[in-house]
Coordinates of C-alpha atoms and ligand atoms in Angstrom, one line a residue:
M118 CA 0.1 0.0 0.0
D119 CA 1.5 3.4 -1.2
S120 CA 0.8 6.2 1.3
N121 CA 2.3 9.1 -0.6
G122 CA 1.4 8.7 -4.2
D123 CA 4.9 8.0 -5.5
G124 CA 3.7 4.6 -6.8
I125 CA 5.7 2.4 -4.3
G126 CA 4.3 0.6 -1.3
D127 CA 5.8 1.9 2.0
L128 CA 5.8 1.4 5.8
K129 CA 3.0 4.0 6.4
G130 CA 0.9 2.1 3.9
I131 CA 1.3 -1.1 5.8
T132 CA 0.5 0.6 9.0
S133 CA -2.8 1.8 7.5
K134 CA -3.7 -1.8 6.6
L135 CA -2.9 -3.6 9.9
D136 CA -6.5 -3.9 10.8
Y137 CA -7.1 -5.9 7.5
L138 CA -4.4 -8.4 8.5
K139 CA -5.8 -8.6 12.0
E140 CA -9.2 -9.4 10.7
L141 CA -7.8 -12.2 8.6
G142 CA -6.4 -13.8 11.7
V143 CA -2.7 -13.1 11.0
D144 CA -0.4 -13.9 14.0
V145 CA 2.9 -13.0 12.5
I146 CA 3.9 -10.7 9.5
W147 CA 6.9 -11.6 7.4
L148 CA 8.2 -8.3 5.9
S149 CA 10.3 -8.5 2.8
P150 CA 13.6 -6.4 3.2
V151 CA 13.0 -2.7 3.9
Y152 CA 16.7 -1.8 4.6
Q153 CA 18.7 0.7 2.6
S154 CA 19.3 -0.8 -0.9
P155 CA 20.2 0.4 -4.4
N156 CA 17.3 -2.0 -5.3
D157 CA 19.0 -4.2 -7.9
D158 CA 17.0 -7.2 -6.5
N159 CA 14.0 -5.7 -4.8
G160 CA 15.7 -4.9 -1.6
Y161 CA 17.7 -8.3 -1.3
D162 CA 20.9 -6.2 -1.9
I163 CA 21.4 -4.3 1.3
S164 CA 23.8 -1.4 1.6
D165 CA 22.9 -0.5 5.3
Y166 CA 21.3 -3.1 7.6
C167 CA 20.3 -0.4 10.2
A168 CA 18.7 2.1 8.0
I169 CA 15.3 2.1 6.2
M170 CA 15.1 2.2 2.3
E171 CA 14.1 5.9 1.6
E172 CA 11.2 5.0 -0.7
F173 CA 9.7 3.0 2.1
G174 CA 9.8 5.7 4.8
S175 CA 12.0 6.5 7.9
M176 CA 13.0 4.6 11.1
D177 CA 10.2 6.6 12.8
D178 CA 7.8 5.0 10.4
F179 CA 9.2 1.7 11.2
D180 CA 8.8 2.1 14.9
E181 CA 5.2 3.3 14.5
M182 CA 4.4 0.2 12.3
L183 CA 6.1 -2.1 14.8
D184 CA 4.1 -0.5 17.7
G185 CA 0.8 -0.8 15.6
I186 CA 1.6 -4.5 15.0
H187 CA 2.2 -5.1 18.7
R188 CA -0.8 -3.3 19.9
R189 CA -3.0 -5.5 17.8
G190 CA -1.4 -8.7 19.2
M191 CA 0.6 -9.5 16.2
R192 CA 4.3 -10.0 15.7
L193 CA 6.9 -9.0 13.1
V194 CA 9.4 -11.2 11.4
M195 CA 12.1 -9.3 9.5
D196 CA 13.9 -10.5 6.3
L197 CA 17.6 -11.2 7.3
V198 CA 19.8 -11.1 4.1
V199 CA 23.2 -12.0 5.2
N200 CA 24.5 -14.5 2.5
H201 CA 25.6 -11.3 0.7
T202 CA 25.3 -7.6 0.9
S203 CA 25.1 -4.9 -1.8
D204 CA 28.2 -4.0 -3.5
E205 CA 27.5 -0.5 -2.3
H206 CA 27.7 -1.7 1.4
A207 CA 30.5 0.1 3.2
W208 CA 32.2 -3.3 3.9
F209 CA 32.4 -4.0 0.2
T210 CA 33.5 -0.5 -1.0
E211 CA 36.3 -1.0 1.5
S212 CA 37.1 -4.6 0.6
R213 CA 37.5 -3.9 -3.0
K214 CA 40.0 -1.2 -2.5
S215 CA 43.1 -3.3 -1.9
T216 CA 44.2 -6.8 -1.1
D217 CA 45.4 -5.7 2.3
N218 CA 42.3 -3.6 3.2
P219 CA 40.9 -4.7 6.7
Y220 CA 37.7 -5.7 5.0
R221 CA 39.2 -7.7 2.2
N222 CA 38.5 -11.0 3.9
Y223 CA 34.8 -10.1 4.5
Y224 CA 34.1 -11.2 1.0
I225 CA 35.3 -14.1 -1.2
W226 CA 38.1 -12.9 -3.6
R227 CA 40.1 -15.2 -5.9
E228 CA 42.6 -14.9 -8.8
G229 CA 41.2 -15.7 -12.1
K230 CA 42.1 -19.1 -13.9
D231 CA 43.3 -19.3 -17.5
G232 CA 42.2 -15.9 -18.4
G233 CA 38.6 -16.5 -17.0
P234 CA 37.0 -16.7 -13.6
P235 CA 38.3 -18.9 -10.8
N236 CA 35.7 -21.7 -11.4
N237 CA 32.7 -22.6 -13.5
W238 CA 29.9 -21.7 -11.1
G239 CA 26.9 -19.9 -12.4
S240 CA 24.9 -17.1 -10.8
F241 CA 21.3 -17.8 -9.9
F242 CA 20.5 -14.8 -11.9
S243 CA 22.3 -15.9 -15.1
G244 CA 26.0 -15.6 -16.2
P245 CA 29.0 -16.5 -14.1
A246 CA 29.1 -16.3 -10.3
W247 CA 32.3 -14.3 -10.5
Q248 CA 33.0 -10.6 -11.4
L249 CA 36.4 -9.2 -12.2
D250 CA 37.2 -6.1 -10.1
T251 CA 39.6 -3.7 -11.8
A252 CA 41.1 -2.2 -8.5
T253 CA 42.9 -5.4 -7.7
G254 CA 42.5 -7.4 -10.8
M255 CA 40.9 -10.2 -8.8
Y256 CA 37.4 -11.8 -8.9
Y257 CA 34.7 -11.6 -6.2
L258 CA 32.1 -14.3 -5.7
H259 CA 28.4 -13.5 -6.2
L260 CA 25.9 -16.4 -6.2
F261 CA 23.1 -13.9 -7.2
S262 CA 23.7 -10.5 -9.1
K263 CA 27.0 -8.9 -9.5
K264 CA 25.7 -6.2 -7.1
Q265 CA 25.2 -8.9 -4.4
P266 CA 28.8 -10.1 -3.4
D267 CA 28.7 -13.1 -1.1
L268 CA 30.0 -12.5 2.5
N269 CA 32.8 -14.7 3.7
W270 CA 31.1 -16.6 6.7
D271 CA 34.3 -18.5 7.5
N272 CA 35.7 -15.1 8.7
P273 CA 34.8 -14.9 12.5
K274 CA 34.7 -11.0 12.1
V275 CA 31.8 -11.4 9.7
R276 CA 29.9 -13.6 11.9
A277 CA 30.4 -11.1 14.9
E278 CA 29.2 -8.1 12.7
V279 CA 26.2 -10.1 11.6
F280 CA 25.3 -11.2 15.1
S281 CA 25.6 -7.7 16.5
M282 CA 23.3 -6.2 13.7
M283 CA 20.7 -8.9 14.5
D284 CA 21.1 -8.1 18.3
W285 CA 20.4 -4.5 17.5
W286 CA 17.1 -5.3 15.7
C287 CA 16.1 -7.7 18.5
R288 CA 16.7 -5.0 21.1
K289 CA 14.4 -2.8 19.0
G290 CA 11.7 -5.3 19.6
I291 CA 11.2 -7.3 16.5
D292 CA 10.0 -10.9 16.8
G293 CA 12.0 -13.0 14.5
F294 CA 13.9 -13.6 11.3
R295 CA 13.3 -15.0 8.0
M296 CA 16.8 -15.9 6.8
D297 CA 17.4 -15.5 3.1
V298 CA 19.2 -18.4 1.4
I299 CA 20.8 -19.3 4.8
S300 CA 21.6 -22.8 3.4
L301 CA 24.2 -21.3 1.2
I302 CA 26.5 -19.3 3.7
S303 CA 29.1 -22.1 4.1
K304 CA 31.0 -22.5 0.8
K305 CA 32.5 -25.8 -0.3
P306 CA 36.2 -25.8 0.7
G307 CA 38.4 -25.0 -2.3
L308 CA 35.6 -23.8 -4.2
P309 CA 35.8 -26.7 -6.8
D310 CA 34.3 -26.7 -10.4
G311 CA 30.9 -28.2 -10.4
I312 CA 29.2 -30.3 -13.2
V313 CA 27.4 -28.2 -16.0
P314 CA 23.9 -29.8 -16.5
S315 CA 22.8 -30.2 -20.1
G316 CA 21.0 -27.1 -21.4
A317 CA 22.9 -24.9 -18.8
F318 CA 25.9 -22.6 -19.5
Y319 CA 27.4 -22.8 -15.8
A320 CA 27.6 -25.3 -13.0
D321 CA 25.6 -25.2 -9.7
C322 CA 27.8 -24.0 -7.0
G323 CA 26.9 -27.0 -4.8
C324 CA 27.1 -24.7 -1.8
A325 CA 23.8 -25.8 -0.2
N326 CA 24.1 -27.2 3.3
G327 CA 28.0 -26.6 3.2
P328 CA 30.3 -28.1 5.9
N329 CA 30.0 -25.4 8.6
V330 CA 26.5 -24.2 8.1
H331 CA 25.2 -26.1 11.2
D332 CA 28.1 -24.8 13.3
Y333 CA 27.4 -21.2 12.2
L334 CA 23.6 -21.4 13.0
Q335 CA 24.3 -22.9 16.3
E336 CA 26.7 -20.1 17.2
M337 CA 24.1 -17.6 16.0
N338 CA 21.6 -19.4 18.1
R339 CA 23.8 -19.3 21.3
K340 CA 24.8 -15.7 20.7
V341 CA 21.6 -14.1 19.6
L342 CA 18.5 -16.2 19.0
S343 CA 18.3 -18.0 22.3
R344 CA 18.4 -14.7 24.2
Y345 CA 15.1 -13.4 22.8
D346 CA 11.6 -14.8 22.1
L347 CA 11.9 -15.1 18.5
M348 CA 10.3 -17.0 15.5
T349 CA 12.9 -18.1 13.0
V350 CA 12.6 -19.7 9.5
G351 CA 15.6 -20.5 7.3
E352 CA 15.1 -20.3 3.5
C353 CA 17.0 -23.3 2.5
A354 CA 17.5 -23.8 -1.2
G355 CA 18.7 -27.4 -1.8
V356 CA 17.7 -28.6 1.6
T357 CA 17.0 -32.4 2.0
I358 CA 14.7 -33.9 4.6
E359 CA 17.8 -35.2 6.4
E360 CA 19.3 -31.7 6.5
A361 CA 16.0 -30.0 7.5
K362 CA 15.9 -32.3 10.6
K363 CA 19.2 -30.5 11.7
Y364 CA 18.2 -26.9 10.7
A365 CA 14.7 -27.2 12.3
S366 CA 15.2 -29.8 14.9
L367 CA 12.7 -29.7 17.7
D368 CA 15.7 -29.4 20.2
G369 CA 15.8 -25.7 19.3
K370 CA 19.6 -25.6 18.7
E371 CA 19.3 -23.9 15.4
L372 CA 16.0 -22.6 13.7
N373 CA 12.3 -23.1 14.2
M374 CA 11.5 -24.2 10.7
V375 CA 12.8 -24.2 7.1
F376 CA 11.5 -23.3 3.7
Q377 CA 12.1 -26.3 1.6
F378 CA 11.9 -26.1 -2.3
E379 CA 11.2 -29.8 -3.3
H380 CA 7.5 -29.1 -4.1
V381 CA 8.1 -25.9 -6.0
G382 CA 10.7 -27.5 -8.3
L383 CA 8.5 -30.4 -9.5
D384 CA 7.5 -28.3 -12.6
D385 CA 11.1 -27.5 -13.6
D386 CA 12.5 -28.7 -16.7
V387 CA 15.8 -28.8 -18.7
Y388 CA 15.9 -25.0 -18.5
G389 CA 15.0 -24.9 -14.9
K390 CA 11.9 -22.8 -14.2
W391 CA 11.6 -21.5 -17.8
T392 CA 9.0 -24.0 -19.0
D393 CA 5.2 -24.4 -19.2
R394 CA 5.3 -27.7 -17.5
R395 CA 2.7 -28.3 -14.8
T396 CA 3.2 -30.1 -11.5
D397 CA 1.9 -33.8 -11.5
L398 CA -0.4 -34.1 -8.6
R399 CA 1.0 -37.5 -7.7
E400 CA 4.5 -36.1 -7.4
L401 CA 3.0 -33.1 -5.3
K402 CA 1.5 -35.6 -3.0
R403 CA 4.6 -37.8 -2.7
V404 CA 6.9 -34.7 -1.9
L405 CA 4.5 -33.2 0.6
S406 CA 3.7 -36.4 2.2
N407 CA 7.4 -37.3 2.7
W408 CA 7.9 -34.0 4.4
Q409 CA 5.0 -34.5 6.6
V410 CA 5.8 -38.0 7.7
E411 CA 9.6 -37.5 8.1
L412 CA 9.6 -34.3 10.1
S413 CA 6.8 -35.3 12.4
G414 CA 7.9 -35.3 16.0
K415 CA 11.4 -34.3 14.9
A416 CA 11.4 -30.9 13.2
W417 CA 8.8 -28.4 12.0
N418 CA 7.5 -27.7 8.5
S419 CA 6.7 -24.5 6.9
L420 CA 3.7 -24.7 4.6
Y421 CA 3.6 -22.6 1.5
F422 CA 2.3 -22.7 -2.2
G423 CA 3.5 -19.2 -3.0
N424 CA 5.7 -16.3 -2.0
H425 CA 7.5 -13.3 -3.6
D426 CA 9.7 -15.7 -5.6
Q427 CA 7.0 -17.9 -6.8
P428 CA 4.2 -17.4 -9.4
R429 CA 0.7 -17.2 -8.0
S430 CA -0.3 -20.4 -6.4
L431 CA -3.8 -20.3 -7.9
S432 CA -2.5 -20.0 -11.4
R433 CA 0.3 -22.6 -10.9
F434 CA -1.2 -25.4 -9.0
G435 CA -5.0 -24.6 -9.7
N436 CA -7.1 -22.8 -12.1
D437 CA -7.4 -19.1 -12.4
D438 CA -10.3 -19.2 -15.0
P439 CA -12.9 -16.8 -13.6
K440 CA -15.4 -19.8 -13.7
Y441 CA -13.3 -21.8 -11.2
R442 CA -11.0 -19.5 -9.3
T443 CA -13.0 -19.0 -6.2
V444 CA -13.7 -22.6 -5.5
C445 CA -10.1 -23.6 -6.6
A446 CA -8.5 -21.0 -4.3
K447 CA -10.5 -22.4 -1.3
M448 CA -9.5 -25.9 -2.2
L449 CA -5.8 -25.0 -2.4
A450 CA -6.0 -23.2 0.9
T451 CA -7.7 -26.2 2.5
C452 CA -5.1 -28.6 1.2
L453 CA -2.3 -26.5 2.7
H454 CA -3.8 -25.2 5.9
M455 CA -4.8 -28.7 7.0
L456 CA -1.3 -30.0 6.9
Q457 CA 1.1 -30.2 9.9
G458 CA 3.4 -27.2 10.2
T459 CA 3.0 -23.4 10.0
P460 CA 1.0 -22.0 7.1
Y461 CA 2.2 -18.9 5.2
V462 CA -0.3 -16.8 3.4
Y463 CA 1.4 -14.6 0.7
Q464 CA -0.3 -11.3 0.2
G465 CA -3.2 -11.5 -2.1
E466 CA -3.4 -15.3 -1.9
E467 CA -6.3 -14.8 0.6
L468 CA -8.2 -13.0 -2.2
G469 CA -7.3 -15.6 -4.9
M470 CA -5.1 -13.2 -6.7
T471 CA -3.7 -14.6 -10.0
N472 CA -0.6 -14.4 -12.3
C473 CA -0.5 -11.2 -14.3
P474 CA -0.9 -10.9 -18.0
F475 CA 2.3 -9.0 -18.7
G476 CA 2.7 -7.7 -22.2
G477 CA 6.2 -7.5 -23.3
I478 CA 9.6 -7.4 -21.5
E479 CA 9.1 -3.7 -20.8
D480 CA 6.5 -4.6 -18.2
V481 CA 8.9 -6.9 -16.4
R482 CA 10.9 -5.5 -13.3
D483 CA 12.5 -8.6 -11.8
I484 CA 16.3 -9.1 -12.3
E485 CA 16.0 -12.8 -12.5
S486 CA 13.5 -12.7 -15.4
L487 CA 15.3 -9.8 -17.2
N488 CA 18.6 -11.5 -17.1
A489 CA 17.1 -14.9 -18.2
Y490 CA 15.3 -13.3 -21.0
Q491 CA 18.6 -11.7 -22.3
E492 CA 20.7 -14.9 -21.8
Y493 CA 18.2 -17.4 -23.3
T494 CA 17.1 -15.2 -26.4
K495 CA 20.6 -14.1 -27.2
E496 CA 21.9 -17.7 -27.1
G497 CA 18.9 -18.8 -29.2
S498 CA 17.5 -21.4 -26.7
F499 CA 14.1 -19.6 -26.9
S500 CA 12.4 -16.9 -28.9
K501 CA 11.3 -13.7 -27.4
E502 CA 7.7 -14.8 -27.4
E503 CA 8.5 -18.2 -25.8
M504 CA 10.4 -16.4 -23.0
M505 CA 7.6 -14.0 -22.4
H506 CA 5.2 -17.0 -22.2
F507 CA 7.4 -18.5 -19.5
I508 CA 7.8 -15.3 -17.7
R509 CA 4.0 -14.9 -17.7
L510 CA 3.7 -18.4 -16.1
R511 CA 6.7 -18.6 -13.9
G512 CA 8.3 -15.1 -13.4
R513 CA 8.6 -13.7 -9.9
D514 CA 6.9 -10.4 -10.8
N515 CA 3.5 -12.4 -10.9
A516 CA 3.7 -12.2 -7.2
R517 CA 4.9 -8.7 -6.9
T518 CA 2.2 -6.7 -8.8
P519 CA 0.3 -4.4 -6.3
M520 CA -2.0 -5.8 -3.7
Q521 CA -5.6 -5.5 -4.9
W522 CA -7.4 -3.4 -2.3
D523 CA -10.5 -2.0 -4.0
E524 CA -12.0 -1.5 -7.5
G525 CA -10.8 2.2 -7.7
P526 CA -8.0 3.3 -9.9
N527 CA -4.7 1.2 -9.6
A528 CA -6.7 -1.2 -7.4
G529 CA -6.5 1.4 -4.5
F530 CA -2.8 0.8 -4.2
T531 CA -1.7 4.3 -5.2
K532 CA -2.8 7.6 -6.4
G533 CA 0.3 7.9 -8.6
Q534 CA 1.8 5.7 -11.3
P535 CA 2.5 2.3 -9.8
W536 CA 6.1 1.1 -10.1
I537 CA 4.9 -2.2 -11.8
M538 CA 1.6 -2.8 -13.6
V539 CA -1.5 -3.6 -11.7
N540 CA -3.2 -7.0 -12.6
P541 CA -6.2 -5.9 -14.7
N542 CA -8.4 -8.3 -12.9
Y543 CA -8.5 -6.1 -9.8
T544 CA -12.0 -4.9 -10.6
E545 CA -13.2 -8.4 -9.8
I546 CA -10.6 -9.6 -7.4
N547 CA -10.1 -7.2 -4.5
A548 CA -10.2 -6.8 -0.8
A549 CA -13.0 -4.4 -0.6
A550 CA -15.3 -6.8 -2.5
Q551 CA -14.5 -9.8 -0.2
T552 CA -14.1 -8.8 3.3
G553 CA -17.8 -8.5 4.0
D554 CA -18.8 -11.5 1.8
P555 CA -19.3 -14.6 3.8
D556 CA -18.7 -16.8 0.6
S557 CA -15.4 -15.0 -0.4
V558 CA -12.0 -16.5 -0.6
F559 CA -11.0 -14.1 2.1
S560 CA -13.8 -15.3 4.5
Y561 CA -12.8 -18.8 3.7
Y562 CA -9.2 -18.2 4.8
K563 CA -10.4 -16.5 7.9
K564 CA -12.4 -19.6 8.8
L565 CA -9.5 -21.9 8.2
I566 CA -7.2 -19.8 10.3
A567 CA -9.7 -19.7 13.0
L568 CA -10.2 -23.5 12.9
R569 CA -6.6 -24.0 13.3
K570 CA -6.5 -22.0 16.5
Q571 CA -9.4 -24.0 18.0
M572 CA -8.3 -27.6 17.0
D573 CA -5.0 -29.2 18.1
V574 CA -5.5 -32.0 15.7
I575 CA -4.9 -29.5 12.6
V576 CA -1.8 -28.2 14.2
Y577 CA -0.2 -31.4 15.8
G578 CA -2.2 -34.3 14.4
E579 CA -0.4 -37.3 12.7
Y580 CA -0.7 -37.2 8.9
E581 CA -1.6 -40.1 6.6
L582 CA -2.0 -40.1 2.8
L583 CA -4.8 -42.0 1.2
E584 CA -5.2 -42.7 -2.5
A585 CA -1.5 -42.1 -3.2
G586 CA -1.8 -43.1 -6.9
H587 CA -4.9 -41.0 -7.7
E588 CA -4.3 -38.5 -10.5
R589 CA -6.9 -36.0 -9.5
L590 CA -7.7 -36.4 -5.8
Y591 CA -5.4 -35.4 -2.8
V592 CA -6.9 -37.2 0.3
Y593 CA -5.2 -37.4 3.7
T594 CA -6.2 -37.8 7.3
R595 CA -5.0 -36.1 10.5
S596 CA -5.4 -37.8 13.9
L597 CA -4.7 -36.7 17.4
G598 CA -6.1 -38.8 20.3
D599 CA -9.9 -39.3 19.7
E600 CA -10.0 -36.7 17.0
K601 CA -9.6 -37.7 13.3
L602 CA -10.2 -35.5 10.3
L603 CA -10.3 -36.6 6.6
V604 CA -9.3 -33.9 4.1
I605 CA -10.6 -34.3 0.5
C606 CA -9.3 -32.1 -2.4
N607 CA -10.3 -32.5 -6.0
F608 CA -7.4 -30.8 -7.9
S609 CA -9.2 -31.3 -11.2
V610 CA -12.1 -29.7 -13.1
Q611 CA -13.5 -33.1 -13.6
E612 CA -16.3 -34.5 -11.4
T613 CA -14.7 -37.4 -9.6
E614 CA -16.3 -40.0 -7.4
Y615 CA -14.8 -41.0 -4.0
T616 CA -15.8 -43.7 -1.5
L617 CA -15.1 -42.5 2.0
P618 CA -13.3 -44.7 4.5
K619 CA -16.1 -46.3 6.8
E620 CA -15.1 -44.4 9.8
F621 CA -15.9 -41.2 8.3
C622 CA -19.4 -42.1 6.7
G623 CA -22.0 -39.7 8.2
G624 CA -19.4 -37.6 9.8
S625 CA -19.8 -33.9 10.0
V626 CA -18.2 -31.4 7.6
L627 CA -15.9 -29.1 9.2
I628 CA -15.3 -26.8 6.2
E629 CA -16.2 -27.0 2.5
N630 CA -16.3 -25.0 -0.7
Y631 CA -19.6 -26.2 -2.0
A632 CA -22.7 -26.5 0.2
R633 CA -22.8 -30.2 0.9
G634 CA -23.6 -30.3 4.6
R635 CA -23.5 -34.0 5.3
V636 CA -21.6 -36.8 3.6
A637 CA -22.8 -40.2 2.5
E638 CA -20.5 -43.1 1.9
R639 CA -19.9 -42.1 -1.6
V640 CA -19.5 -38.6 -2.9
L641 CA -19.4 -37.1 -6.3
L642 CA -16.9 -34.3 -6.0
A643 CA -17.5 -31.3 -8.3
A644 CA -14.8 -29.3 -9.9
Y645 CA -12.1 -28.4 -7.3
E646 CA -14.3 -29.4 -4.6
T647 CA -12.8 -29.7 -1.2
L648 CA -14.2 -30.9 2.2
V649 CA -13.0 -31.7 5.5
V650 CA -14.8 -34.4 7.3
R651 CA -14.8 -34.9 11.1
Q652 CA -15.2 -38.4 12.3
L653 CA -18.3 -39.2 14.3
A654 CA -17.6 -39.5 18.0
G655 CA -17.1 -43.1 19.1
K656 CA -16.6 -44.5 15.7
Ligands
LIG1433 O1 13.5 -17.4 -7.1 C1 14.4 -18.3 -7.3 C2 14.1 -19.1 -8.4 O2 13.2 -18.6 -9.3 C3 15.4 -18.7 -6.4 O3 16.5 -19.1 -7.1 C4 15.6 -17.6 -5.3 O4 16.5 -16.8 -5.9 C5 16.3 -18.3 -4.2 O5 15.2 -19.0 -3.6 C6 16.7 -17.4 -3.2 O6 15.8 -16.4 -2.8 C7 16.1 -15.5 -2.0 O7 17.4 -14.8 -2.1 C8 17.5 -14.0 -3.4 C9 16.3 -13.1 -3.6 O8 16.3 -12.7 -5.0 C10 15.0 -13.7 -3.4 O9 13.9 -12.9 -3.5 C11 14.9 -14.4 -2.0 O10 13.8 -14.9 -1.5 C12 18.7 -13.3 -3.4 O11 18.8 -12.7 -2.1
LIG1434 CA1 5.2 5.4 -1.3

């Protein structure tokens, strides 16, 4: 929400919408980076960790927002981006000056090899992961853009700086951290060449879950996290179930939970995310079920279908056709919110917001999409039209278009010119139209969130997958003590028959997206129908 008409959302704008979040039932707000940044990667390139980005407001605005959040009984989790800084951060401007600068070893510098970069690693944003710096004739490592040099976590001084900065924010009263690509902070010793996959130009760095990552997080936990009442979540690209059990172990030595990527990589192809492949439901069930079963009693799951890096979940995993989008958004929400773990609602997901029909590349703002468009069209892997097609389906900007508040100009987001196009469907999909409507997607989310707060079985219950091989239905149970729930989701537009397990026949419906009321032994599920059935007492 933009408060001053410059077309950019800001802190005062957020403060003005806190009642909306409270009404939805939000407990904790995860705020994307709002620190000072030249904005090469939407704030994930930070030049001062203790200052607020000018476009977003002032530190006073921040304090006011934090206070408003706390007064409403909500909490604030900040994005902690410490795998890298901006190249405009004071540490880096020092570091690049000379090989004997006191900050030299804050970053990862190497001599080139055979007239090229030190190894064959690629950046996540296209091109090599190394940039030659003229001042000293050496290369620095940047796993993301060249304006995001990687910090050298093996240097104890770097760790001390990061921990003291975190401590500063904790003393300010924030309630936790979402840790950006924290799985990548410990680089492979010797920085060896990797294998270049077919279709790719460079190798994956293989730095996920590096040798010291758990030591560093345990040190962070001892020195900072354990001293405050915080919620922590590590964004862990490349995390496996075995690794997640360490990062998010219930013993509390590291983090509370992790974001894993397995279920959002199922529709990748030879060229990574640049494809129009869709996720196979059986694969989705297999992956989510593994995480449910394996972490149960040992670690804690984060539950998400979308975020600022992912396309809109409704368009990706469901159906955003106006005919189906309301029922389908409710079905996806049910599927996610009935799982074990902490559900994340990405802004606008609670309204059923969809991918955006971007025109040409001039409508795109995200560095990942812009670079990939350049690289793949130049090299001839895809035509411009093909790349735009993939960007419309998978690009990160789909999730970054303005929040749709009402049916007024620019969806009520700004009185000026928005920094990125507004999704034209705002006249039909917007908050004002949904908050007072008992049948809206918003009201449905409200109900789901409230149910989770009332019923322990939804939070803690044991998970079991039924119908594993079914191509259209996702069915599972949750059980805790005498309580047992059956969650049925039709992921297809097709009417599909389903026979309930005996113990649920005649059970009451806890929540549903069609008005069914009671359930017989056999149900004919409509397009994207979902229902949660509660077992009859004593059965
Ligand atoms: O978005 C991705 C693929 O489409 C990922 O590769 C993403 O870059 C990766 O998950 C790391 O994401 C985080 O760090 C990035 C930042 O651009 C993302 O917004 C952030 O969530 C670099 O800081
Ligand atoms: Ca603004």
